[in-house]
């Protein structure tokens, strides 16, 4: 096993993707048997899909909620929570994942840049905060309404929408001396550019995953292996 050295002066920024939850039994997106199999992205993960066919969008994310109920954090999630415990404010976790496995492993200093599966929010973006929602909907008529009257939508950043917390993410990357990226194919932006931002800020950059990501050449080091 390769060791990634973290020194007393290091500030660590970790970016995780679907691969870190693969060993918990949650499908990744772009594998041959991946999540999008049987679904076109534009049918379930775009603002247009929500407008055209909210029932299908809710059906897709309800199935994701049902799968998440049976999943547990794996050693990779626990290792990051342990690292945070050691480093405190010198550690920051940004996940592209919408599952809650990092929280369940004990991570606290984290942001979900692509939203959270177990929350819903107003589809009219009226300004009301997202609410916790673990329901698996069998029918669109069961989906609740916001106080403004609009139907609730999954608290998910769809393709074409702006990721969450970008200001904070940028600040944390600028401060980091070590970036560790785990289990992401490097195909979705802006997350795939974080390694470049970190390099510009002078950080070492390490990728961990079983295959080389699309942006592999931007990393100072690639550790080939499963996250767990
Ligand atoms: N450990 C680490 N990495 C793994 C493992 C594992 N056990 N198993 C698979 N992987 C890697 C794959 O090699 C692949 O590079 O996880 C990556 C998963 O890639 P994607 O399915 O493209 O997922 P991700 O990069 O997280 O997707 C980014 O795209 O679909 C949108 O919003 C969605 O957040 C998602 C974003």
Tab-separated table of C-alpha atoms and ligand atoms in Angstrom:
chain	number	residue	atom	x	y	z
A	1	UNK	CA	0.000	0.000	0.000
A	2	UNK	CA	1.317	3.454	-0.867
A	3	UNK	CA	1.514	6.104	1.847
A	4	UNK	CA	0.471	9.708	1.320
A	5	UNK	CA	2.535	11.749	3.796
A	6	UNK	CA	0.739	14.575	5.598
A	7	UNK	CA	3.126	16.943	7.405
A	8	UNK	CA	2.482	19.184	10.423
A	9	UNK	CA	2.261	22.246	8.152
A	10	UNK	CA	-0.009	20.697	5.553
A	11	UNK	CA	-3.524	21.887	4.835
A	12	UNK	CA	-5.433	19.131	3.122
A	13	UNK	CA	-8.269	19.563	0.634
A	14	UNK	CA	-10.018	16.322	-0.322
A	15	UNK	CA	-12.362	15.963	-3.304
A	16	UNK	CA	-14.387	12.761	-3.524
A	17	UNK	CA	-16.580	11.304	-6.262
A	18	UNK	CA	-18.872	8.343	-6.788
A	19	UNK	CA	-15.921	5.916	-6.595
A	20	UNK	CA	-15.529	6.406	-2.844
A	21	UNK	CA	-19.030	5.016	-2.312
A	22	UNK	CA	-18.603	2.115	-4.778
A	23	UNK	CA	-17.402	-0.240	-2.033
A	24	UNK	CA	-20.543	0.678	-0.064
A	25	UNK	CA	-22.574	-0.805	-2.905
A	26	UNK	CA	-23.690	2.447	-4.579
A	27	UNK	CA	-23.278	2.412	-8.362
A	28	UNK	CA	-20.975	4.977	-9.984
A	29	UNK	CA	-22.282	7.000	-12.912
A	30	UNK	CA	-20.059	6.195	-15.857
A	31	UNK	CA	-19.263	2.487	-15.433
A	32	UNK	CA	-20.796	0.115	-18.022
A	33	UNK	CA	-23.351	-0.993	-15.410
A	34	UNK	CA	-23.486	2.559	-14.000
A	35	UNK	CA	-26.292	4.694	-12.707
A	36	UNK	CA	-27.111	6.301	-16.015
A	37	UNK	CA	-27.619	2.877	-17.606
A	38	UNK	CA	-31.185	2.788	-18.815
A	39	UNK	CA	-31.527	6.553	-18.313
A	40	UNK	CA	-30.457	9.394	-20.503
A	41	UNK	CA	-28.889	12.124	-18.348
A	42	UNK	CA	-31.133	14.669	-20.048
A	43	UNK	CA	-34.223	12.696	-18.910
A	44	UNK	CA	-33.441	12.692	-15.206
A	45	UNK	CA	-30.763	15.249	-14.352
A	46	UNK	CA	-31.459	18.538	-16.083
A	47	UNK	CA	-33.754	21.504	-15.323
A	48	UNK	CA	-35.559	20.729	-18.603
A	49	UNK	CA	-36.295	17.148	-17.460
A	50	UNK	CA	-37.770	18.473	-14.226
A	51	UNK	CA	-39.987	20.819	-16.174
A	52	UNK	CA	-41.025	18.223	-18.772
A	53	UNK	CA	-41.360	15.095	-16.655
A	54	UNK	CA	-41.049	15.692	-12.893
A	55	UNK	CA	-42.506	12.225	-12.267
A	56	UNK	CA	-39.567	10.533	-13.985
A	57	UNK	CA	-37.015	12.741	-12.184
A	58	UNK	CA	-38.593	11.932	-8.810
A	59	UNK	CA	-38.772	8.234	-9.699
A	60	UNK	CA	-35.019	8.223	-10.444
A	61	UNK	CA	-34.040	10.034	-7.225
A	62	UNK	CA	-36.512	7.998	-5.144
A	63	UNK	CA	-34.706	4.860	-6.351
A	64	UNK	CA	-31.385	6.454	-5.303
A	65	UNK	CA	-32.855	7.158	-1.834
A	66	UNK	CA	-34.027	3.561	-1.538
A	67	UNK	CA	-30.535	2.272	-2.472
A	68	UNK	CA	-28.903	4.624	0.053
A	69	UNK	CA	-30.995	3.148	2.885
A	70	UNK	CA	-29.130	-0.157	2.463
A	71	UNK	CA	-25.645	1.385	2.174
A	72	UNK	CA	-23.115	1.935	4.962
A	73	UNK	CA	-19.901	3.991	5.046
A	74	UNK	CA	-16.790	1.985	4.070
A	75	UNK	CA	-13.166	2.225	5.321
A	76	UNK	CA	-12.433	5.107	2.907
A	77	UNK	CA	-15.195	7.277	4.421
A	78	UNK	CA	-13.974	6.391	7.936
A	79	UNK	CA	-10.330	7.122	7.042
A	80	UNK	CA	-11.244	10.661	5.921
A	81	UNK	CA	-13.262	11.281	9.090
A	82	UNK	CA	-10.259	10.096	11.133
A	83	UNK	CA	-7.928	12.385	9.197
A	84	UNK	CA	-10.260	15.310	9.892
A	85	UNK	CA	-10.205	14.452	13.583
A	86	UNK	CA	-6.386	14.673	13.526
A	87	UNK	CA	-6.075	17.801	11.375
A	88	UNK	CA	-9.113	19.812	12.495
A	89	UNK	CA	-9.310	23.074	10.553
A	90	UNK	CA	-6.355	22.045	8.391
A	91	UNK	CA	-8.707	19.571	6.698
A	92	UNK	CA	-11.536	20.256	4.276
A	93	UNK	CA	-13.715	17.811	2.368
A	94	UNK	CA	-15.620	18.596	-0.791
A	95	UNK	CA	-17.744	15.800	-2.178
A	96	UNK	CA	-19.504	15.544	-5.511
A	97	UNK	CA	-21.604	12.787	-3.981
A	98	UNK	CA	-25.157	13.368	-2.896
A	99	UNK	CA	-25.178	10.418	-0.469
A	100	UNK	CA	-24.688	10.983	3.281
A	101	UNK	CA	-21.978	8.354	3.846
A	102	UNK	CA	-19.274	10.920	4.732
A	103	UNK	CA	-21.489	12.378	7.489
A	104	UNK	CA	-22.397	8.929	8.731
A	105	UNK	CA	-18.658	8.121	8.995
A	106	UNK	CA	-18.166	11.277	11.108
A	107	UNK	CA	-16.980	13.972	8.670
A	108	UNK	CA	-18.007	17.497	9.682
A	109	UNK	CA	-15.980	20.014	7.661
A	110	UNK	CA	-17.565	19.070	4.342
A	111	UNK	CA	-19.597	20.524	1.517
A	112	UNK	CA	-21.797	18.711	-0.986
A	113	UNK	CA	-21.137	20.672	-4.154
A	114	UNK	CA	-23.752	18.709	-6.151
A	115	UNK	CA	-26.467	18.746	-3.476
A	116	UNK	CA	-27.863	16.171	-1.065
A	117	UNK	CA	-30.091	13.227	-1.881
A	118	UNK	CA	-31.901	13.301	1.466
A	119	UNK	CA	-33.069	16.904	1.047
A	120	UNK	CA	-35.672	18.592	-1.153
A	121	UNK	CA	-36.154	22.203	-2.075
A	122	UNK	CA	-38.608	24.516	-3.803
A	123	UNK	CA	-38.663	24.025	-7.587
A	124	UNK	CA	-39.489	27.719	-8.051
A	125	UNK	CA	-36.297	28.705	-6.133
A	126	UNK	CA	-38.417	31.048	-3.956
A	127	UNK	CA	-35.590	31.317	-1.431
A	128	UNK	CA	-36.855	28.857	1.176
A	129	UNK	CA	-34.051	26.694	2.583
A	130	UNK	CA	-33.813	23.013	1.551
A	131	UNK	CA	-35.498	20.608	3.975
A	132	UNK	CA	-34.600	17.077	5.090
A	133	UNK	CA	-36.669	14.613	3.051
A	134	UNK	CA	-36.007	10.854	3.184
A	135	UNK	CA	-39.248	9.858	1.465
A	136	UNK	CA	-39.205	7.374	-1.376
A	137	UNK	CA	-42.074	8.594	-3.559
A	138	UNK	CA	-44.141	6.062	-5.471
A	139	UNK	CA	-46.248	8.733	-7.119
A	140	UNK	CA	-45.684	12.359	-8.069
A	141	UNK	CA	-48.925	13.347	-6.326
A	142	UNK	CA	-47.305	12.418	-2.990
A	143	UNK	CA	-44.457	14.963	-3.443
A	144	UNK	CA	-44.988	17.937	-1.159
A	145	UNK	CA	-45.349	21.619	-1.972
A	146	UNK	CA	-43.326	24.578	-0.751
A	147	UNK	CA	-45.063	27.288	1.307
A	148	UNK	CA	-45.074	29.356	-1.935
A	149	UNK	CA	-47.146	26.640	-3.642
A	150	UNK	CA	-44.526	25.251	-6.034
A	151	UNK	CA	-43.749	21.536	-6.042
A	152	UNK	CA	-40.646	20.415	-4.173
A	153	UNK	CA	-37.713	19.042	-6.212
A	154	UNK	CA	-34.712	16.934	-5.205
A	155	UNK	CA	-31.911	19.085	-3.707
A	156	UNK	CA	-29.600	17.996	-6.519
A	157	UNK	CA	-27.453	20.195	-8.770
A	158	UNK	CA	-28.566	19.239	-12.281
A	159	UNK	CA	-26.389	19.511	-15.381
A	160	UNK	CA	-26.360	23.153	-16.417
A	161	UNK	CA	-26.907	24.407	-12.842
A	162	UNK	CA	-24.262	26.118	-10.725
A	163	UNK	CA	-22.605	23.914	-8.066
A	164	UNK	CA	-23.091	24.894	-4.422
A	165	UNK	CA	-20.630	26.634	-2.070
A	166	UNK	CA	-18.177	27.543	-4.820
A	167	UNK	CA	-16.834	30.586	-2.906
A	168	UNK	CA	-15.889	28.531	0.122
A	169	UNK	CA	-14.450	25.744	-2.042
A	170	UNK	CA	-12.236	28.206	-3.909
A	171	UNK	CA	-10.961	29.730	-0.652
A	172	UNK	CA	-10.130	26.309	0.779
A	173	UNK	CA	-8.299	25.239	-2.394
A	174	UNK	CA	-6.194	28.408	-2.320
A	175	UNK	CA	-5.101	27.603	1.257
A	176	UNK	CA	-4.362	23.913	0.610
A	177	UNK	CA	-0.828	22.487	0.384
A	178	UNK	CA	-2.051	18.980	-0.430
A	179	UNK	CA	-5.035	18.002	-2.535
A	180	UNK	CA	-6.245	14.398	-2.452
A	181	UNK	CA	-8.840	13.411	-5.046
A	182	UNK	CA	-10.614	10.079	-4.628
A	183	UNK	CA	-12.823	8.096	-7.006
A	184	UNK	CA	-13.914	10.575	-9.646
A	185	UNK	CA	-13.569	10.215	-13.414
A	186	UNK	CA	-12.497	13.848	-13.897
A	187	UNK	CA	-15.153	14.354	-16.532
A	188	UNK	CA	-17.489	16.846	-14.840
A	189	UNK	CA	-16.572	20.516	-14.437
A	190	UNK	CA	-15.840	22.578	-12.429
A	191	UNK	CA	-14.771	19.728	-10.077
A	192	UNK	CA	-12.373	18.385	-12.713
A	193	UNK	CA	-10.512	21.741	-12.643
A	194	UNK	CA	-9.877	21.753	-8.897
A	195	UNK	CA	-6.586	19.923	-9.420
A	196	UNK	CA	-5.426	22.720	-11.733
A	197	UNK	CA	-6.449	25.404	-9.224
A	198	UNK	CA	-4.539	23.560	-6.493
A	199	UNK	CA	-1.433	23.239	-8.687
A	200	UNK	CA	-1.584	26.975	-9.403
A	201	UNK	CA	-1.699	27.584	-5.646
A	202	UNK	CA	1.438	25.420	-5.283
A	203	UNK	CA	-0.112	22.304	-3.742
A	204	UNK	CA	0.903	18.652	-4.221
A	205	UNK	CA	-1.933	16.770	-5.852
A	206	UNK	CA	-2.668	13.061	-5.445
A	207	UNK	CA	-5.340	10.934	-7.139
A	208	UNK	CA	-6.593	7.659	-5.641
A	209	UNK	CA	-8.719	5.245	-7.676
A	210	UNK	CA	-8.609	1.982	-9.622
A	211	UNK	CA	-8.228	3.676	-13.009
A	212	UNK	CA	-6.606	6.866	-14.219
A	213	UNK	CA	-9.089	9.769	-14.411
A	214	UNK	CA	-9.419	11.896	-17.570
A	215	UNK	CA	-7.391	14.665	-15.905
A	216	UNK	CA	-4.679	12.264	-14.604
A	217	UNK	CA	-1.805	14.219	-16.164
A	218	UNK	CA	-2.555	17.202	-13.897
A	219	UNK	CA	-1.740	15.210	-10.731
A	220	UNK	CA	1.720	15.050	-9.189
A	221	UNK	CA	0.997	11.477	-8.130
A	222	UNK	CA	-1.595	8.820	-9.042
A	223	UNK	CA	-2.188	5.938	-6.613
A	224	UNK	CA	-3.923	3.135	-8.492
A	225	UNK	CA	-6.198	1.146	-6.200
A	226	UNK	CA	-9.608	1.082	-4.577
A	227	UNK	CA	-10.468	3.855	-2.133
A	228	UNK	CA	-11.223	1.516	0.772
B	1	LIG	N1	-12.430	3.324	-5.243
B	1	LIG	C1	-12.095	4.481	-5.857
B	1	LIG	N2	-12.556	4.831	-7.062
B	1	LIG	C2	-13.380	3.987	-7.687
B	1	LIG	C3	-13.777	2.757	-7.128
B	1	LIG	C4	-13.262	2.422	-5.844
B	1	LIG	N3	-13.564	1.290	-5.212
B	1	LIG	N4	-14.614	2.146	-8.000
B	1	LIG	C5	-14.727	2.960	-9.063
B	1	LIG	N5	-13.979	4.074	-8.899
B	1	LIG	C6	-13.791	5.218	-9.799
B	1	LIG	C7	-13.897	4.917	-11.272
B	1	LIG	O1	-12.640	4.473	-11.751
B	1	LIG	C8	-14.279	6.264	-11.853
B	1	LIG	O2	-13.128	7.004	-12.207
B	1	LIG	O3	-14.803	6.146	-9.545
B	1	LIG	C9	-14.968	6.980	-10.675
B	1	LIG	C10	-16.431	7.233	-10.870
B	1	LIG	O4	-16.625	8.135	-11.909
B	1	LIG	P1	-18.054	8.703	-12.286
B	1	LIG	O5	-19.022	7.588	-12.350
B	1	LIG	O6	-17.894	9.552	-13.493
B	1	LIG	O7	-18.457	9.586	-11.005
B	1	LIG	P2	-18.022	11.068	-10.614
B	1	LIG	O8	-16.693	11.397	-11.179
B	1	LIG	O9	-18.217	11.201	-9.161
B	1	LIG	O10	-19.118	11.916	-11.371
B	1	LIG	C11	-19.106	13.310	-11.192
B	1	LIG	O11	-21.078	13.621	-12.468
B	1	LIG	O12	-22.917	12.440	-12.908
B	1	LIG	C12	-22.477	13.582	-12.301
B	1	LIG	O13	-23.221	14.898	-10.506
B	1	LIG	C13	-22.786	13.603	-10.832
B	1	LIG	O14	-21.319	14.020	-8.961
B	1	LIG	C14	-21.440	13.341	-10.201
B	1	LIG	C15	-20.482	13.887	-11.230
